[in-house]
Tab-separated table of C-alpha atoms in Angstrom:
chain	number	residue	atom	x	y	z
P	1	MET	CA	-71.519	80.772	9.737
P	2	ALA	CA	-70.564	79.029	12.912
P	3	VAL	CA	-72.173	75.751	11.813
P	4	PHE	CA	-70.236	75.899	8.470
P	5	CYS	CA	-66.916	76.518	10.197
P	6	LYS	CA	-67.423	73.574	12.525
P	7	SER	CA	-68.369	71.268	9.638
P	8	GLN	CA	-65.155	72.258	7.840
P	9	LYS	CA	-62.943	71.629	10.816
P	10	GLU	CA	-64.435	68.230	11.278
P	11	THR	CA	-63.933	67.387	7.586
P	12	ASP	CA	-60.237	68.425	7.745
P	13	ALA	CA	-59.647	66.394	10.887
P	14	GLY	CA	-61.208	63.299	9.253
P	15	ALA	CA	-58.894	63.687	6.246
P	16	ASP	CA	-55.956	63.879	8.496
P	17	MET	CA	-56.847	60.779	10.373
P	18	GLU	CA	-57.420	58.915	7.111
P	19	GLN	CA	-54.026	59.916	5.797
P	20	ARG	CA	-52.322	58.808	9.046
P	21	ARG	CA	-54.135	55.467	8.729
P	22	ARG	CA	-52.931	54.911	5.065
P	23	GLN	CA	-49.359	55.882	5.556
P	24	PRO	CA	-48.239	52.701	7.490
P	25	VAL	CA	-49.710	50.527	4.691
P	26	TRP	CA	-47.858	52.308	1.975
P	27	LYS	CA	-44.592	51.938	3.986
P	28	ALA	CA	-45.401	48.181	4.665
P	29	GLU	CA	-45.812	47.657	0.859
P	30	SER	CA	-42.562	49.320	0.000
P	31	ARG	CA	-40.729	47.284	2.657
P	32	ARG	CA	-42.188	44.026	1.333
P	33	LYS	CA	-41.129	45.089	-2.298
P	34	ARG	CA	-37.659	45.840	-1.148
P	35	GLU	CA	-37.437	42.405	0.705
P	36	LYS	CA	-38.571	40.669	-2.425
P	37	ARG	CA	-35.977	42.563	-4.532
P	38	ILE	CA	-33.262	41.687	-2.010
P	39	ALA	CA	-34.401	38.080	-2.007
P	40	ARG	CA	-34.281	37.879	-5.783
P	41	LEU	CA	-30.840	39.415	-5.806
P	42	ARG	CA	-29.645	37.030	-3.218
P	43	ARG	CA	-30.925	34.108	-5.275
P	44	ARG	CA	-29.229	35.416	-8.308
P	45	ILE	CA	-25.891	35.878	-6.441
P	46	ILE	CA	-26.118	32.388	-5.175
P	47	ALA	CA	-27.079	30.838	-8.596
P	48	TYR	CA	-24.099	32.730	-10.299
P	49	THR	CA	-21.743	31.636	-7.551
P	50	VAL	CA	-22.847	28.010	-7.827
P	51	ARG	CA	-22.351	28.107	-11.681
P	52	GLY	CA	-18.812	29.670	-11.254
P	53	ILE	CA	-17.848	27.019	-8.869
P	54	VAL	CA	-19.120	24.203	-11.155
P	55	ALA	CA	-17.250	25.823	-14.107
P	56	ALA	CA	-14.112	26.059	-12.144
P	57	VAL	CA	-14.416	22.324	-11.075
P	58	LEU	CA	-14.875	21.295	-14.583
P	59	ALA	CA	-11.982	23.327	-15.812
P	60	VAL	CA	-9.750	21.726	-13.245
P	61	MET	CA	-10.941	18.214	-14.114
P	62	LEU	CA	-10.354	18.916	-17.740
P	63	LEU	CA	-6.792	20.230	-17.030
P	64	LEU	CA	-6.046	17.177	-14.870
P	65	MET	CA	-7.268	14.861	-17.685
P	66	VAL	CA	-5.094	16.593	-20.232
P	67	CYS	CA	-2.100	16.393	-18.032
P	68	GLY	CA	-2.680	12.740	-17.459
P	69	CYS	CA	-3.013	12.089	-21.171
P	70	LEU	CA	0.301	13.826	-21.954
P	71	TYR	CA	2.036	11.980	-19.072
P	72	ILE	CA	0.861	8.699	-20.309
P	73	ARG	CA	1.817	9.500	-23.865
P	74	ASP	CA	5.370	10.605	-22.791
P	75	PHE	CA	5.624	7.517	-20.609
P	76	PHE	CA	4.909	5.127	-23.451
P	77	ARG	CA	7.090	7.137	-25.825
P	78	LYS	CA	10.105	6.850	-23.374
P	79	ASP	CA	9.320	3.222	-22.824
P	80	HIS	CA	9.261	2.529	-26.515
P	81	LYS	CA	12.380	4.355	-27.144
P	82	ASP	CA	14.242	2.547	-24.402
P	83	SER	CA	12.957	-0.749	-25.753
P	84	ALA	CA	14.268	0.125	-29.176
P	85	LEU	CA	17.682	1.166	-27.715
P	86	LYS	CA	17.891	-2.207	-25.790
P	87	ALA	CA	17.066	-4.134	-28.926
P	88	ASP	CA	19.732	-2.356	-30.934
P	89	SER	CA	22.341	-3.021	-28.098
P	90	VAL	CA	21.250	-6.623	-28.164
P	91	ARG	CA	21.815	-6.880	-31.942
P	92	GLU	CA	25.214	-5.291	-31.737
P	93	ALA	CA	26.228	-7.507	-28.929
P	94	VAL	CA	25.529	-10.768	-31.007
P	95	PRO	CA	28.763	-11.575	-32.999
P	96	GLY	CA	28.555	-12.467	-36.570
P	97	VAL	CA	25.070	-11.037	-37.139
P	98	GLU	CA	24.745	-7.856	-39.286
P	99	GLU	CA	21.775	-5.636	-39.494
P	100	ASN	CA	20.093	-5.830	-42.802
P	101	LYS	CA	19.640	-2.326	-44.394
P	102	PRO	CA	18.228	-1.304	-47.691
P	103	ASP	CA	21.016	-0.861	-50.191
P	104	THR	CA	19.546	2.332	-51.617
P	105	GLU	CA	18.929	4.195	-48.293
P	106	PHE	CA	21.396	6.879	-47.544
P	107	PRO	CA	23.282	6.979	-44.130
P	108	GLU	CA	21.707	9.191	-41.499
P	109	GLN	CA	24.336	11.937	-41.936
P	110	GLU	CA	23.796	11.994	-45.718
P	111	LYS	CA	20.103	13.187	-46.030
P	112	TYR	CA	19.549	14.789	-49.470
P	113	THR	CA	17.040	17.272	-50.546
P	114	VAL	CA	15.945	17.424	-54.179
P	115	VAL	CA	13.526	20.173	-55.534
P	116	LEU	CA	11.411	18.938	-58.515
P	117	ASP	CA	9.795	21.569	-60.800
P	118	ALA	CA	6.969	20.614	-63.070
P	119	GLY	CA	7.320	23.189	-65.817
P	120	HIS	CA	4.414	25.545	-66.771
P	121	GLY	CA	0.998	25.082	-65.146
P	122	GLY	CA	-2.267	26.935	-64.714
P	123	GLU	CA	-2.969	29.303	-67.672
P	124	ASP	CA	0.504	28.507	-69.009
P	125	GLY	CA	-0.035	25.114	-70.670
P	126	GLY	CA	3.396	25.128	-72.333
P	127	THR	CA	3.407	23.147	-75.698
P	128	VAL	CA	0.019	21.807	-76.809
P	129	GLU	CA	-0.019	19.348	-79.569
P	130	GLN	CA	-3.245	17.533	-80.290
P	131	THR	CA	-4.014	15.464	-77.224
P	132	ALA	CA	-0.723	16.229	-75.576
P	133	THR	CA	-0.462	19.056	-73.108
P	134	GLU	CA	3.003	19.814	-71.708
P	135	LYS	CA	1.968	21.042	-68.272
P	136	GLU	CA	0.171	17.797	-67.656
P	137	ILE	CA	3.011	15.565	-68.854
P	138	ASN	CA	5.398	17.501	-66.609
P	139	LEU	CA	3.357	17.230	-63.532
P	140	ALA	CA	2.640	13.408	-64.157
P	141	VAL	CA	6.321	12.605	-64.322
P	142	VAL	CA	7.313	14.696	-61.412
P	143	LEU	CA	4.640	13.122	-59.170
P	144	LYS	CA	6.055	9.594	-60.117
P	145	MET	CA	9.705	10.784	-59.460
P	146	ARG	CA	8.717	12.091	-56.044
P	147	GLU	CA	7.418	8.697	-54.971
P	148	LEU	CA	10.539	6.950	-56.199
P	149	LEU	CA	12.994	9.496	-54.660
P	150	GLU	CA	11.059	9.341	-51.227
P	151	ASN	CA	11.380	5.478	-51.398
P	152	GLN	CA	15.129	5.943	-51.571
P	153	GLY	CA	15.055	8.197	-48.339
P	154	ILE	CA	15.432	11.407	-50.138
P	155	CYS	CA	13.527	14.549	-49.073
P	156	VAL	CA	11.569	15.834	-52.080
P	157	VAL	CA	10.165	19.241	-52.395
P	158	LEU	CA	7.807	20.232	-55.402
P	159	THR	CA	7.357	23.742	-56.713
P	160	ARG	CA	3.807	22.660	-57.676
P	161	GLU	CA	1.883	19.443	-57.209
P	162	GLN	CA	-1.310	20.570	-59.041
P	163	ASP	CA	-2.418	22.462	-61.952
P	164	ILE	CA	-1.402	26.034	-61.019
P	165	PHE	CA	0.610	28.775	-62.497
P	166	ILE	CA	3.817	29.752	-60.618
P	167	LYS	CA	6.279	32.375	-61.721
P	168	LEU	CA	9.732	31.546	-62.537
P	169	GLU	CA	11.050	33.782	-59.782
P	170	GLU	CA	9.088	31.613	-57.241
P	171	ARG	CA	10.398	28.391	-58.465
P	172	VAL	CA	13.881	29.609	-58.181
P	173	ARG	CA	13.083	31.029	-54.613
P	174	VAL	CA	11.929	27.444	-53.509
P	175	ALA	CA	15.016	25.925	-54.789
P	176	ASN	CA	17.358	28.391	-53.159
P	177	GLY	CA	15.339	28.565	-49.962
P	178	GLU	CA	15.459	24.883	-49.504
P	179	LYS	CA	19.292	24.857	-50.243
P	180	ALA	CA	18.582	21.780	-52.260
P	181	ASP	CA	21.288	19.366	-53.220
P	182	LEU	CA	19.758	19.311	-56.704
P	183	PHE	CA	17.039	21.282	-58.490
P	184	VAL	CA	15.508	19.437	-61.481
P	185	SER	CA	13.034	21.123	-63.799
P	186	ILE	CA	10.844	18.813	-66.135
P	187	HIS	CA	9.789	19.917	-69.545
P	188	CYS	CA	8.728	18.779	-73.016
P	189	ASN	CA	10.543	19.872	-76.111
P	190	TYR	CA	9.143	21.009	-79.594
P	191	TYR	CA	10.755	21.773	-82.890
P	192	GLU	CA	8.311	22.778	-85.595
P	193	LYS	CA	10.859	22.908	-88.433
P	194	ASP	CA	11.709	19.193	-88.161
P	195	SER	CA	9.281	16.698	-86.682
P	196	SER	CA	11.671	13.822	-87.104
P	197	ILE	CA	13.884	15.037	-84.202
P	198	TYR	CA	13.299	13.107	-80.956
P	199	GLY	CA	14.912	12.141	-77.777
P	200	LEU	CA	15.564	13.330	-74.201
P	201	GLU	CA	17.919	16.245	-73.620
P	202	CYS	CA	19.416	17.652	-70.389
P	203	TYR	CA	20.448	21.211	-69.959
P	204	TYR	CA	22.680	23.073	-67.367
P	205	CYS	CA	23.872	26.566	-66.862
P	206	LYS	CA	26.938	27.328	-68.797
P	207	GLY	CA	30.001	27.339	-66.429
P	208	ALA	CA	28.244	25.525	-63.686
P	209	GLU	CA	30.231	22.412	-63.086
P	210	ASP	CA	27.824	20.925	-60.625
P	211	GLY	CA	24.995	21.212	-63.072
P	212	LYS	CA	27.058	19.805	-65.880
P	213	TYR	CA	27.908	16.739	-63.646
P	214	TYR	CA	24.357	15.963	-62.822
P	215	ALA	CA	23.216	16.321	-66.439
P	216	GLU	CA	25.817	13.959	-67.660
P	217	ARG	CA	25.061	11.548	-64.962
P	218	ILE	CA	21.378	11.536	-65.773
P	219	LEU	CA	22.107	11.011	-69.438
P	220	ASP	CA	24.621	8.252	-68.801
P	221	THR	CA	22.091	6.275	-66.795
P	222	ILE	CA	19.388	6.715	-69.459
P	223	GLU	CA	21.844	5.410	-72.174
P	224	LYS	CA	22.705	2.387	-70.215
P	225	SER	CA	19.159	1.246	-69.772
P	226	GLY	CA	18.538	1.503	-73.597
P	227	GLU	CA	14.945	1.992	-73.097
P	228	ILE	CA	14.676	5.722	-73.596
P	229	VAL	CA	16.428	7.574	-76.409
P	230	SER	CA	18.507	10.514	-75.329
P	231	ARG	CA	20.454	13.087	-77.087
P	232	ASN	CA	23.093	15.074	-75.029
P	233	ALA	CA	23.812	17.472	-72.259
P	234	LYS	CA	23.993	21.110	-73.265
P	235	PRO	CA	24.624	24.364	-71.510
P	236	SER	CA	21.733	26.952	-71.648
P	237	GLY	CA	20.719	30.344	-70.549
P	238	TYR	CA	17.269	29.347	-69.083
P	239	TYR	CA	16.340	31.780	-66.392
P	240	ILE	CA	15.837	29.086	-63.674
P	241	LEU	CA	19.283	27.695	-64.460
P	242	LYS	CA	21.108	31.023	-64.263
P	243	ASN	CA	19.351	32.132	-61.175
P	244	THR	CA	19.569	29.091	-58.800
P	245	THR	CA	22.359	29.167	-56.312
P	246	VAL	CA	22.112	25.281	-56.107
P	247	PRO	CA	23.177	22.608	-58.625
P	248	ALA	CA	20.333	22.755	-61.356
P	249	VAL	CA	19.443	20.849	-64.489
P	250	LEU	CA	16.457	21.190	-66.935
P	251	VAL	CA	15.309	18.001	-68.506
P	252	GLU	CA	13.466	18.052	-71.868
P	253	THR	CA	11.875	14.569	-71.768
P	254	GLY	CA	11.031	14.384	-75.346
P	255	TYR	CA	9.733	16.115	-78.483
P	256	LEU	CA	5.936	16.775	-78.789
P	257	SER	CA	6.553	17.674	-82.357
P	258	ASN	CA	7.459	14.015	-83.027
P	259	TYR	CA	4.502	11.819	-83.450
P	260	ASN	CA	5.896	8.588	-82.017
P	261	GLU	CA	7.520	10.332	-79.022
P	262	ARG	CA	4.332	12.514	-78.401
P	263	ASN	CA	2.192	9.265	-78.042
P	264	GLN	CA	4.872	7.813	-75.653
P	265	LEU	CA	4.901	10.869	-73.548
P	266	ILE	CA	1.257	10.962	-72.909
P	267	SER	CA	1.304	7.128	-71.870
P	268	GLY	CA	1.202	6.561	-68.185
P	269	GLU	CA	3.597	3.543	-68.689
P	270	TYR	CA	6.269	5.509	-70.526
P	271	GLN	CA	6.071	8.282	-68.051
P	272	GLY	CA	6.785	5.742	-65.247
P	273	LYS	CA	9.849	4.533	-67.213
P	274	LEU	CA	10.962	8.189	-67.650
P	275	ALA	CA	10.662	8.735	-63.854
P	276	GLN	CA	12.470	5.645	-63.047
P	277	GLU	CA	15.389	6.499	-65.331
P	278	LEU	CA	15.639	9.972	-64.081
P	279	VAL	CA	15.676	9.037	-60.509
P	280	GLU	CA	18.284	6.382	-60.923
P	281	GLY	CA	20.390	9.060	-62.676
P	282	ILE	CA	19.724	11.536	-59.753
P	283	VAL	CA	20.581	9.033	-57.065
P	284	GLU	CA	23.866	7.987	-58.940
P	285	GLY	CA	24.799	11.589	-59.133
P	286	LEU	CA	24.138	12.238	-55.314
P	287	GLU	CA	26.103	9.110	-54.359
P	288	GLY	CA	28.966	10.137	-56.634
P	289	LYS	CA	29.009	13.515	-55.056
P	290	ALA	CA	29.048	11.970	-51.671
P	291	GLY	CA	32.118	10.023	-52.592
């Protein structure tokens, strides 16, 4: 029994010594791991800091470039404006020399706005007769009119410039919202009971003196040219005429029910003549109102 106890004590003592020898190694390994983690963390912090500094420098450089470009643009604009003013003053200082201006361009204080409305559109084709579709003719004439009016220095607003459907209320809203000097709606006529009837007609709201004035001016211009047959100016209760708060006319450019006039209306050349005559009438009306 004594031998057994002595052997057990020696065994326990040996285990304690082995445990004490291992403990410092474990702690050393833990310390090295912590140091590695700290080193990695430091490297990440340094990397992110460097990236942040680089990004900030780039942002400052970009901002300086933008500011420089804006300064240069403003400088040249100012220089160009000053040069133009100097040139104008030189022209005014030379006696006997008058500045040439287009006869048809309105003075700066007399800018006009005309709203052009191509009738129908989209699923609403208007009158369709053989190869003639009213919505297409209306839009073609309106686009030609816009170009001619803009060449005269007049601001033009369209209710539609492509084949889309627009409610009558929206067309009226555009005219009233723009506070237009004139609203012109373009359509084609049709009379199934008598295909011999033809000619351009112009409508205005009953009791609207401004509308009547423009309708008569347009027809007078067309009659003077002699190239397009016109009928007369008539009062009407069309929705767009009754609900616009600006001078408004509705032009029926011709009868699709008449064979000859239908063929004219689908012709691009004739559409150009129509646009020209209508624009001349509109311009004369605007100039007449201006006094």
